[in-house]
Short mmCIF file of C-alpha atoms and ligand atoms in Angstrom, two decimals:
data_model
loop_
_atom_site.label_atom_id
_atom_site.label_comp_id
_atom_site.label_asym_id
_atom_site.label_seq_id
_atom_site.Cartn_x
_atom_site.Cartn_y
_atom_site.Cartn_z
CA UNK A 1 0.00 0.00 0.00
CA UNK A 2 2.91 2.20 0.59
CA UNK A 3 4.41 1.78 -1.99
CA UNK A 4 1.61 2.47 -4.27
CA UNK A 5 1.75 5.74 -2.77
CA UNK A 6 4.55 6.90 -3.99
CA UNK A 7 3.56 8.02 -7.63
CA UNK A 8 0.85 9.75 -5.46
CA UNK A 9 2.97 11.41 -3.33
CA UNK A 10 5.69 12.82 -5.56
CA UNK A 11 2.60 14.28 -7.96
CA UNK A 12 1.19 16.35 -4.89
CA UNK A 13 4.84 17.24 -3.87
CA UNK A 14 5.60 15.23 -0.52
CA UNK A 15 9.02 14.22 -0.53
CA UNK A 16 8.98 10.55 0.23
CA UNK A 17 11.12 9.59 3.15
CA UNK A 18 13.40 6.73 3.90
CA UNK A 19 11.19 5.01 6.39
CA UNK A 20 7.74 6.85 6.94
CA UNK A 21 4.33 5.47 7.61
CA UNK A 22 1.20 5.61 5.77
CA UNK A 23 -1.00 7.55 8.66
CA UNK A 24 2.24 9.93 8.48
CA UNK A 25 1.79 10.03 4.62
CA UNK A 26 -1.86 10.15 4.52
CA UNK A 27 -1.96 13.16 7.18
CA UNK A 28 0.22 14.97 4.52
CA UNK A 29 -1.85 13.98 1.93
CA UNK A 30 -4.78 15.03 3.28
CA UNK A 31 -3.27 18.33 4.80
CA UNK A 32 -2.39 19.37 1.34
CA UNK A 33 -5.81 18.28 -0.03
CA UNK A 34 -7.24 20.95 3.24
CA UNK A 35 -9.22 17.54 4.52
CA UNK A 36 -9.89 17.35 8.38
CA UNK A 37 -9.28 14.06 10.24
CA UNK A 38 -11.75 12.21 11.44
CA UNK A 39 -13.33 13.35 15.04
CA UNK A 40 -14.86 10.65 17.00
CA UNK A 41 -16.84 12.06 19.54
CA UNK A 42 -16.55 9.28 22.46
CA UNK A 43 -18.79 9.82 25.81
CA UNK A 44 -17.20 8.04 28.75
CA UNK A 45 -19.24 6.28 31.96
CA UNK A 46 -16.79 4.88 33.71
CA UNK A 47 -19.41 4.73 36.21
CA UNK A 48 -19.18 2.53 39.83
CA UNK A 49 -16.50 0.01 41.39
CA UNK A 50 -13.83 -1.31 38.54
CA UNK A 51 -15.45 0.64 36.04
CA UNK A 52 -13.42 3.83 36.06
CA UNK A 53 -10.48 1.60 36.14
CA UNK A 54 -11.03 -0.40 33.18
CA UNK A 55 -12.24 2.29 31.27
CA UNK A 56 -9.37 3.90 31.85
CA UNK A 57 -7.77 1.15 29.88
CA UNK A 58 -9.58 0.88 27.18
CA UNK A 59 -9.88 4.21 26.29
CA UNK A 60 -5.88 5.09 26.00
CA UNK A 61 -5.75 2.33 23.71
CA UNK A 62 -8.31 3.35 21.34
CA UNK A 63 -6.58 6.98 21.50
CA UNK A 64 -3.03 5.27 20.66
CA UNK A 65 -4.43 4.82 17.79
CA UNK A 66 -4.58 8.17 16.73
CA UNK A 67 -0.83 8.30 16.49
CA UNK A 68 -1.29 6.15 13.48
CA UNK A 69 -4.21 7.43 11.89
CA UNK A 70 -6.01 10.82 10.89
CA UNK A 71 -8.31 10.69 13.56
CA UNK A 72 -8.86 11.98 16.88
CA UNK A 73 -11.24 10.16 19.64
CA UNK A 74 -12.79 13.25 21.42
CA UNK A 75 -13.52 12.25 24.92
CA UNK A 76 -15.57 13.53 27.30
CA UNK A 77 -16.24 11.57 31.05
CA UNK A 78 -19.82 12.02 32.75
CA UNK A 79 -21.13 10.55 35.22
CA UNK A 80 -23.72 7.58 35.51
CA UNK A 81 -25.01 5.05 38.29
CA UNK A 82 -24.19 5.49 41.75
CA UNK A 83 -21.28 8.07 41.19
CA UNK A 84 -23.88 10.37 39.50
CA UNK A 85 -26.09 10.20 42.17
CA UNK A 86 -23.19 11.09 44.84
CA UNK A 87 -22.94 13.73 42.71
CA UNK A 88 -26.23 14.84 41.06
CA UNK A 89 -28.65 12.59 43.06
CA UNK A 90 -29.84 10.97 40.45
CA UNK A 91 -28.35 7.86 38.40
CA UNK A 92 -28.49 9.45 34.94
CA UNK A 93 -28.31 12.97 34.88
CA UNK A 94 -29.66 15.06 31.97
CA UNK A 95 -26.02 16.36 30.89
CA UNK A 96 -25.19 12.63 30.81
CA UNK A 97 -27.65 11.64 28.89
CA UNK A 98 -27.60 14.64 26.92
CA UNK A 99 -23.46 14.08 25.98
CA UNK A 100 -24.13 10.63 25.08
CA UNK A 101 -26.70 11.24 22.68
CA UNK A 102 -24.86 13.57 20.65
CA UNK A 103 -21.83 11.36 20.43
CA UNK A 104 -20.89 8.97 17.84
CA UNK A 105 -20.52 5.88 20.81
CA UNK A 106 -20.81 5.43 24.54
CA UNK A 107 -17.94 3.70 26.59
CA UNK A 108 -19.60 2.68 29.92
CA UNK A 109 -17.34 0.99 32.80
CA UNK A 110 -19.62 -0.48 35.32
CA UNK A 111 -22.71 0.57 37.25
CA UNK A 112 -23.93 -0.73 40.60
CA UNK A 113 -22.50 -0.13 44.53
CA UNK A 114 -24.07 -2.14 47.64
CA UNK A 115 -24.32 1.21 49.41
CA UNK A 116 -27.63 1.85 47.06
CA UNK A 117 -29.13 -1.39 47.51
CA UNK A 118 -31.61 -0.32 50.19
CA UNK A 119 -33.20 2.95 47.26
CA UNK A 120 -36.16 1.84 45.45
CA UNK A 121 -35.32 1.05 42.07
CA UNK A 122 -35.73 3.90 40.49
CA UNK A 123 -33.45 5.63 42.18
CA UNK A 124 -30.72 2.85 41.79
CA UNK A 125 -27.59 2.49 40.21
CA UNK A 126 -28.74 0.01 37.91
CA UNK A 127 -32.02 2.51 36.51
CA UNK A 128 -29.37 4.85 35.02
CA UNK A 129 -28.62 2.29 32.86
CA UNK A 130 -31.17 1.14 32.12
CA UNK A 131 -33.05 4.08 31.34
CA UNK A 132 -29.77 5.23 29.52
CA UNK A 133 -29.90 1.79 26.93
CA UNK A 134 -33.77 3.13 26.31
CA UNK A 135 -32.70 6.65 25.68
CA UNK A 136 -30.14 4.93 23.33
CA UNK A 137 -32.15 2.40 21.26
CA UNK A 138 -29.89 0.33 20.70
CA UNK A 139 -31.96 -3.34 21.06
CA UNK A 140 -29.35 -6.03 20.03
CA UNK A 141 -26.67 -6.60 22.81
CA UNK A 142 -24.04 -8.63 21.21
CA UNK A 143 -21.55 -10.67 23.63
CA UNK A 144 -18.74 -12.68 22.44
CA UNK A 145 -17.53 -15.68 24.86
CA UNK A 146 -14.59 -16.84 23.03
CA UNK A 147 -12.17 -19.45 24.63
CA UNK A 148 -8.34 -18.32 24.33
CA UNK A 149 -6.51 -21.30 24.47
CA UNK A 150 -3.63 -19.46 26.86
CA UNK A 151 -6.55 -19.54 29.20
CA UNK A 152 -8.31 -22.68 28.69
CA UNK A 153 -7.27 -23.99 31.86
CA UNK A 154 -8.83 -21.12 34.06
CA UNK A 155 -12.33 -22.32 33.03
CA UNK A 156 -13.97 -24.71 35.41
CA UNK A 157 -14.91 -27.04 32.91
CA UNK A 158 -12.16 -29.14 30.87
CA UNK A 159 -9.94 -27.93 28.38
CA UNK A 160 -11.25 -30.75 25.58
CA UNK A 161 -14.43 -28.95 26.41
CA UNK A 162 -14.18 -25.13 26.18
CA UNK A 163 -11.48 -25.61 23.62
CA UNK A 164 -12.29 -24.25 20.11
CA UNK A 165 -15.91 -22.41 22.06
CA UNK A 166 -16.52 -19.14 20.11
CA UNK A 167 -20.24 -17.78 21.04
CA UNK A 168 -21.70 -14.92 20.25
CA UNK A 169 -25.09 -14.13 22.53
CA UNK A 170 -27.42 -11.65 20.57
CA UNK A 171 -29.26 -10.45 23.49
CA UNK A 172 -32.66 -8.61 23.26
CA UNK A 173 -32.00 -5.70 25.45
CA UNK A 174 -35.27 -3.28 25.54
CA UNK A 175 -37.92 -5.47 26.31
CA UNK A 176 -39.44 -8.21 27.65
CA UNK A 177 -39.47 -8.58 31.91
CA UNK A 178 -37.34 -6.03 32.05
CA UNK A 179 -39.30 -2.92 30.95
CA UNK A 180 -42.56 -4.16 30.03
CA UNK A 181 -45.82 -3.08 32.09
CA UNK A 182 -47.53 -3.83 34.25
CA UNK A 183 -44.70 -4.06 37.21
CA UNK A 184 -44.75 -3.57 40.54
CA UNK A 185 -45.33 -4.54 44.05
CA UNK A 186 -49.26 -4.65 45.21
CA UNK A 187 -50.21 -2.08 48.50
CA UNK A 188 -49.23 -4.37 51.22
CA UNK A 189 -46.32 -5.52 49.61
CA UNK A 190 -47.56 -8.88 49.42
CA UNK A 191 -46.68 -9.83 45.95
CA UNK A 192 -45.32 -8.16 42.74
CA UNK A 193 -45.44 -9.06 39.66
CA UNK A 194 -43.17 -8.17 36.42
CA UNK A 195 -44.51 -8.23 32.88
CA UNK A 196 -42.92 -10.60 29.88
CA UNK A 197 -44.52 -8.84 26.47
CA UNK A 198 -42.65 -8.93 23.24
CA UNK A 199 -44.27 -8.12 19.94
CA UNK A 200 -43.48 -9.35 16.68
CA UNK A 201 -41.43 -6.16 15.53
CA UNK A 202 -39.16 -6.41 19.09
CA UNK A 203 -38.48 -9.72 17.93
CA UNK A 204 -38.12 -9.28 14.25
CA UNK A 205 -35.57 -6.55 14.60
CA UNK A 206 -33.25 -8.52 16.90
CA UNK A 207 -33.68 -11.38 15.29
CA UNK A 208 -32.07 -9.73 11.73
CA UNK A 209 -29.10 -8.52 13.61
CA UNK A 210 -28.82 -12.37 14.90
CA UNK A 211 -29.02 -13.50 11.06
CA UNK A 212 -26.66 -11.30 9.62
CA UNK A 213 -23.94 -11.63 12.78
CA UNK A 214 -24.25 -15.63 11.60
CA UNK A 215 -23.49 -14.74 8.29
CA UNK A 216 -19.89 -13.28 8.88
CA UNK A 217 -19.09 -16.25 11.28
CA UNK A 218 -20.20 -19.97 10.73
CA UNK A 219 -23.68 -19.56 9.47
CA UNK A 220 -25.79 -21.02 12.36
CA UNK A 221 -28.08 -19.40 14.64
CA UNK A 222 -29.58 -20.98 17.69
CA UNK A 223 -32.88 -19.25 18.81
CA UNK A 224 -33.44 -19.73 23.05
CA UNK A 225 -36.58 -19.58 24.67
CA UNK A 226 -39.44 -21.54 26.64
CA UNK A 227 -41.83 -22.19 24.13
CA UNK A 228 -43.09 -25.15 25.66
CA UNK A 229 -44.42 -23.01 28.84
CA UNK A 230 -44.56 -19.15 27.37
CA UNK A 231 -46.71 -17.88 25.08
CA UNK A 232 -43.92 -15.15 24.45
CA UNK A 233 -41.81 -17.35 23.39
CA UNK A 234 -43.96 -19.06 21.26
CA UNK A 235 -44.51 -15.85 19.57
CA UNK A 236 -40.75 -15.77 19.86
CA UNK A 237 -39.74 -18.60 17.74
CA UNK A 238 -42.83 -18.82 15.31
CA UNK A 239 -41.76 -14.93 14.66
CA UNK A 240 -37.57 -16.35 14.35
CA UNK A 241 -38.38 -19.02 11.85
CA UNK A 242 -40.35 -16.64 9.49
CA UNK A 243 -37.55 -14.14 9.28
CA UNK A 244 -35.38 -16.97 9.24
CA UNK A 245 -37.09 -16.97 5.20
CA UNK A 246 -34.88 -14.13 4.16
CA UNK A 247 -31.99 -15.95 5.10
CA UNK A 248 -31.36 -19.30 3.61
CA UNK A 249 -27.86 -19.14 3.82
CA UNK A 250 -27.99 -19.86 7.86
CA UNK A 251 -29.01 -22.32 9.37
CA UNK A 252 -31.39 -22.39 12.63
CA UNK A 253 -32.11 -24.13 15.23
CA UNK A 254 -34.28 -23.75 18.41
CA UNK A 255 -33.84 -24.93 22.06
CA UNK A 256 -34.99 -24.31 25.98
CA UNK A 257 -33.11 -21.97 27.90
CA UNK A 258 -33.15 -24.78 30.27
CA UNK A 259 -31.10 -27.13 28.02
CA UNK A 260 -29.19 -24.20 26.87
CA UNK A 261 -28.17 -23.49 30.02
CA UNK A 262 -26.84 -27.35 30.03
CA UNK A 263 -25.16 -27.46 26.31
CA UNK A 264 -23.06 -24.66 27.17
CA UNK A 265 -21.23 -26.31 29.71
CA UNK A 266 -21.12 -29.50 27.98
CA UNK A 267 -20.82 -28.74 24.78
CA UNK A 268 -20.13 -24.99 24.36
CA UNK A 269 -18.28 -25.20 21.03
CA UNK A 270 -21.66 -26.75 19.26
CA UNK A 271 -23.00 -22.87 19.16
CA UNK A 272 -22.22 -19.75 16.84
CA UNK A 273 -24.95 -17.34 17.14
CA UNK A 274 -27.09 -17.19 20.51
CA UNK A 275 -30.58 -15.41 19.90
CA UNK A 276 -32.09 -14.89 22.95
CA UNK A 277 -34.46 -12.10 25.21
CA UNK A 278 -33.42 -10.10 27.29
CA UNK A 279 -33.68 -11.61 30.90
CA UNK A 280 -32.14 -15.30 29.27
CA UNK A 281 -29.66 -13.59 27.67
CA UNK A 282 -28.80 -11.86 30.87
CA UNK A 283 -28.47 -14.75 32.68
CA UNK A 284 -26.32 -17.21 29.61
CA UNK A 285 -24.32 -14.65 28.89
CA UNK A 286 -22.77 -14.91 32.81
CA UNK A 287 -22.41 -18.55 32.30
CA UNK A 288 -20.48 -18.44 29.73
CA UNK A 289 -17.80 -16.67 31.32
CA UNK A 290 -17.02 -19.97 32.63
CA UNK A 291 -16.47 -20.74 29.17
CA UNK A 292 -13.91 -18.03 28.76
CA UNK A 293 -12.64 -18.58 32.56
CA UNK A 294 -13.63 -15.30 33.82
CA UNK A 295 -16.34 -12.96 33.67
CA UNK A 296 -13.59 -9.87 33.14
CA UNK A 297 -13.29 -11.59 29.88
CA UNK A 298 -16.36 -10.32 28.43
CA UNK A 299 -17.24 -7.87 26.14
CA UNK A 300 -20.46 -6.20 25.11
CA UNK A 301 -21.77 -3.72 22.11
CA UNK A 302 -25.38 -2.73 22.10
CA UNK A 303 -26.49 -1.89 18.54
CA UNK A 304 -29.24 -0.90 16.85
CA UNK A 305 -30.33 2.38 17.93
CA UNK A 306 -29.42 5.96 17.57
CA UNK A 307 -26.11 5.89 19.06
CA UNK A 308 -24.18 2.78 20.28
CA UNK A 309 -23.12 1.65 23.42
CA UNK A 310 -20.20 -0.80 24.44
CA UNK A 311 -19.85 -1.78 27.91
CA UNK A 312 -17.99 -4.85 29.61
CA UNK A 313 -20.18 -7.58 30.88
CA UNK A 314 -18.72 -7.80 34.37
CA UNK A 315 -20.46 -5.03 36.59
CA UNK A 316 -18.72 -2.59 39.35
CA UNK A 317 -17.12 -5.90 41.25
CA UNK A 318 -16.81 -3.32 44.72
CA UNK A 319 -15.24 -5.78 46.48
CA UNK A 320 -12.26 -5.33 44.25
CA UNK A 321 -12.42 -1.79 43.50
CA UNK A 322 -9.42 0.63 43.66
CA UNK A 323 -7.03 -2.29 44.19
CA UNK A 324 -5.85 -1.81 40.42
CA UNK A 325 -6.45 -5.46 40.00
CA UNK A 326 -9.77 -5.93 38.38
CA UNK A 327 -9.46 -7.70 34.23
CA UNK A 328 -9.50 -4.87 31.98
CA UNK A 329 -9.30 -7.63 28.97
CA UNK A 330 -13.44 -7.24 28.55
CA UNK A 331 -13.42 -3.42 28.38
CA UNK A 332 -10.53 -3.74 25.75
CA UNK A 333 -12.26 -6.16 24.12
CA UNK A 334 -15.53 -4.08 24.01
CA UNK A 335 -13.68 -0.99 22.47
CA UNK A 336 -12.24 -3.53 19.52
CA UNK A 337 -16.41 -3.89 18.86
CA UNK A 338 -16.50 -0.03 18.82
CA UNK A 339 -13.38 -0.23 16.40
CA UNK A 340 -15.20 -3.00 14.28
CA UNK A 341 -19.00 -1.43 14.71
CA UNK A 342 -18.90 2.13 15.00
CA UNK A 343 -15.36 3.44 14.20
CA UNK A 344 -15.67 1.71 10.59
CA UNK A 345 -11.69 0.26 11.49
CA UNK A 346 -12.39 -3.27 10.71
CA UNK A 347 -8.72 -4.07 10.48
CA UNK A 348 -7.72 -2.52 13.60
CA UNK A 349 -10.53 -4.48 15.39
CA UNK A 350 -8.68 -7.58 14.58
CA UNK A 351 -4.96 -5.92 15.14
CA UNK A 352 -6.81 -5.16 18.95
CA UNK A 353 -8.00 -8.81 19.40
CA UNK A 354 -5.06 -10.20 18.51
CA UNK A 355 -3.28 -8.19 20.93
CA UNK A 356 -5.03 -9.19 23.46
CA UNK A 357 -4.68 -12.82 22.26
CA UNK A 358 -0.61 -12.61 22.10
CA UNK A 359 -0.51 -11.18 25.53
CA UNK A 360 -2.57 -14.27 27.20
CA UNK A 361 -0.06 -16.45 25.23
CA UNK A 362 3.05 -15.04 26.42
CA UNK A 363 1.32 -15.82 29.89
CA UNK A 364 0.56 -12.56 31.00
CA UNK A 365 -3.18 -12.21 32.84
CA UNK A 366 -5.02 -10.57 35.96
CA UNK A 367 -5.51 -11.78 39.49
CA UNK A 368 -8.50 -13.46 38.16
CA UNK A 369 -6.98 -15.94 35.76
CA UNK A 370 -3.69 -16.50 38.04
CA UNK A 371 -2.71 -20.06 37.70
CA UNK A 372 0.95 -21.34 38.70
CA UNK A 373 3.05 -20.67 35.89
CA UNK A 374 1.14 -17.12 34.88
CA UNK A 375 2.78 -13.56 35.59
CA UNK A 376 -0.20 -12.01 37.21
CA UNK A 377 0.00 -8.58 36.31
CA UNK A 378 -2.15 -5.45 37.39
CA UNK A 379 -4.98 -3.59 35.92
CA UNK A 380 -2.95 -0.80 33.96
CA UNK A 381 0.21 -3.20 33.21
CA UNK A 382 -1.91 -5.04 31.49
CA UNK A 383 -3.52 -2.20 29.59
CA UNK A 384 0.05 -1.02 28.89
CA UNK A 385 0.85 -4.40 27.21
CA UNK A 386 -1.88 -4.47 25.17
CA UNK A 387 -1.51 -0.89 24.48
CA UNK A 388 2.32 -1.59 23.47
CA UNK A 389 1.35 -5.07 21.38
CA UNK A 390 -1.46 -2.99 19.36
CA UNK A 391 1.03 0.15 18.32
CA UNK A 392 3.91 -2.69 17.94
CA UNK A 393 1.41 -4.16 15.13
CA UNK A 394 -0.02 -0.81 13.69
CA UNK A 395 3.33 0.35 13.50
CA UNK A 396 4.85 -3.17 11.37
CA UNK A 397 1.46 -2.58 9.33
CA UNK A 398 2.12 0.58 8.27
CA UNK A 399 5.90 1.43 8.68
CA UNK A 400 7.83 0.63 5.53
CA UNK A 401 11.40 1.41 4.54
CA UNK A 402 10.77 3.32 0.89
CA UNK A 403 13.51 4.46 -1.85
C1 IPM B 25 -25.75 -6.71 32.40
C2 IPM B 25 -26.11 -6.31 33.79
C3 IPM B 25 -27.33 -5.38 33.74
C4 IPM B 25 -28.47 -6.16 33.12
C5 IPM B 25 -27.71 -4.75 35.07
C6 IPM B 25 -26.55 -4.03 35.72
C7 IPM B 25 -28.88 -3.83 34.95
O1 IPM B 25 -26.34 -7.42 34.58
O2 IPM B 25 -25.47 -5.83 31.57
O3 IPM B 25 -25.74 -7.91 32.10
O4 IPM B 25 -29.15 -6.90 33.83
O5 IPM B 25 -28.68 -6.02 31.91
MN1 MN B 26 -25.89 -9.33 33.59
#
């Protein structure tokens, strides 16, 4: 690519240079063309617990990048959960939820502190984002649970199982028992009762994103639900296999959350794409960190809606807060999706991945996955060696030693 430059370069008048880069070329290229780089406007939650310390993570690594490209990832931090209402008294304030909808993505840490349990749950950590992914739109939450091999042995289950698992949960995320109405708790506080509603549109929608996710990995979708006991899910997977029509390319199959729930611990590496709602998908998506061999493995990009939002699966984890030792891996992770989803950097995606990747196989990992034989590192020197794998591999990709 570089080299194909060079005609290019000596007909606008850059001098080409013994070793230069192609960001370093392109930025004069495009500074003598009088184009502007690319501004990604980026709100940050780092929210409760780990999350400000994972965040932290993730986000110098996505703006490492911009020593390589002509772009520039425009942050700006606001609070959310139980830090905003220490500060605001209230778990999404507007100017929160104003930034993030005029940004181009939303990095979120963690929400959730035990000190807010007792508030009813409106006022709760956990409402801010929830009434944040609303104000969003996004409805498809997609979670990988890949197993590295360099960390096969931290899952509970055996390495012949988890090895070669690659998952990837499509999540309903706006409806069903979590938002629908009626809700609530009766006068006395006797009984409550929560409300599972889809309609065919909520489950059309997610179910294209689940479809076309299958058809840039192995081409199989496996729709979850109960549809021997709910009538939601029948409407579930009678709605699935009609759009299922427009896509005869991938293959589907149905089963019951309950023997989903089973298969992934026996035979994890059977699925490809997980369609599920939103309270199932809640609940597989944790079990299959035991796929990956820790929960601080996850990552998470909610799609769909007006602006996105990527988030690691793991929650605020107080009891290990501060300590610098909480997985960052998950929030990296999550920013490769924003890379891949809503940066339009493909390429850099998988350069971020595969970071990560290399530095599990030269044994480095995080209190969580510490195993006899492992160099348990901390929170931010683990960020740094991703950070310094990821430039070592931009800079190979687009360093080359011209004339
Ligand atoms: C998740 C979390 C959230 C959810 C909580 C914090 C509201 O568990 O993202 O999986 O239930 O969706
Ligand atoms: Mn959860």
């Amino acid at each position: 690519m570089a080299q194909a430059l060079l005609p290019v370069l000596s007909e606008i008048g850059v001098q080409a240079q013994t070793k230069a880069s192609v960001p370093h070329i392109l930025k004069l290229v495009k500074e003598r063309a009088g184009t502007e780089p690319m501004r990604f406007k980026l709100t940050v939650l780092p929210g409760d617990g780990v999350g400000p310390e994972v965040a932290r993570e993730a986000v110098r690594i996505l703006q490492a990048l911009c020593h390589f490209f002509d772009c520039e990832f425009v942050c700006e931090e606001k609070p959310v959960g139980g830090a905003a209402i220490r500060a605001h008294g209230t778990p999404l304030p507007e100017s929160t939820l104003a930034a993030c909808l005029e940004s181009d993505a939303v990095f979120l840490g963690a929400v959730g502190a035990p000190e807010f349990d007792h508030l009813p749950r409106p006022q709760k950590p956990e409402a801010g984002l929830l009434a944040l992914r609303t104000a969003l739109g996004g409805f498809a939450n997609l979670r990988p649970a890949v197993s590295f091999p360099a960390i096969a042995d931290c899952s509970p289950l055996q390495r012949s199982r988890v090895e070669g698992a690659d998952v990837l949960f499509v999540r309903e995320l706006l409806g069903g028992l979590y938002f629908a109405e009626p809700r609530g708790f009766d006068e006395e506080g006797e009984s409550a009762c929560n409300t599972m509603r889809y309609s065919v549109r909520e489950i059309e929608r997610v179910a294209r994103v689940a479809f076309e996710q299958a058809r840039s990995r192995r081409g199989k979708v496996t729709s979850v639900d109960k549809a021997n006991v709910l009538e939601t899910s029948q409407l579930w997977r009678r709605t699935v296999t009609r759009v299922a029509r427009e896509y005869p390319d991938v293959t589907l199959d149905h089963m019951y959350v309950d023997a989903c729930a089973m298969h992934l611990i026996t035979h994890p590496s059977r699925f490809d794409v997980v369609l599920t709602e939103n309270l199932f998908g809640d609940i597989l998506s944790d079990e299959a960190a035991a796929i990956t061999g820790s929960l601080g493995m996850l990552a998470s990009a909610t799609i769909g809606g007006a602006v996105d939002l990527y988030e690691p699966v793991h929650g605020s984890a107080p009891d290990i807060a501060g300590q610098n030792i909480a997985n960052p891996l998950g929030a990296i992770a999550s920013a490769a999706m924003l890379l891949r989803l809503s940066a339009g950097m493909p390429h850099e995606a998988a350069d971020l991945e595969t970071a990560i990747r290399q530095v599990l196989e030269e044994g480095y990992c995080t209190a969580d996955l510490a195993r006899p034989g492992k160099h348990a590192v901390s929170t931010s020197e683990m960020g740094d060696l991703v950070e310094h794998k990821f430039v070592g591999m931009l800079d190979r990709r687009f360093s080359y030693h011209g004339v």
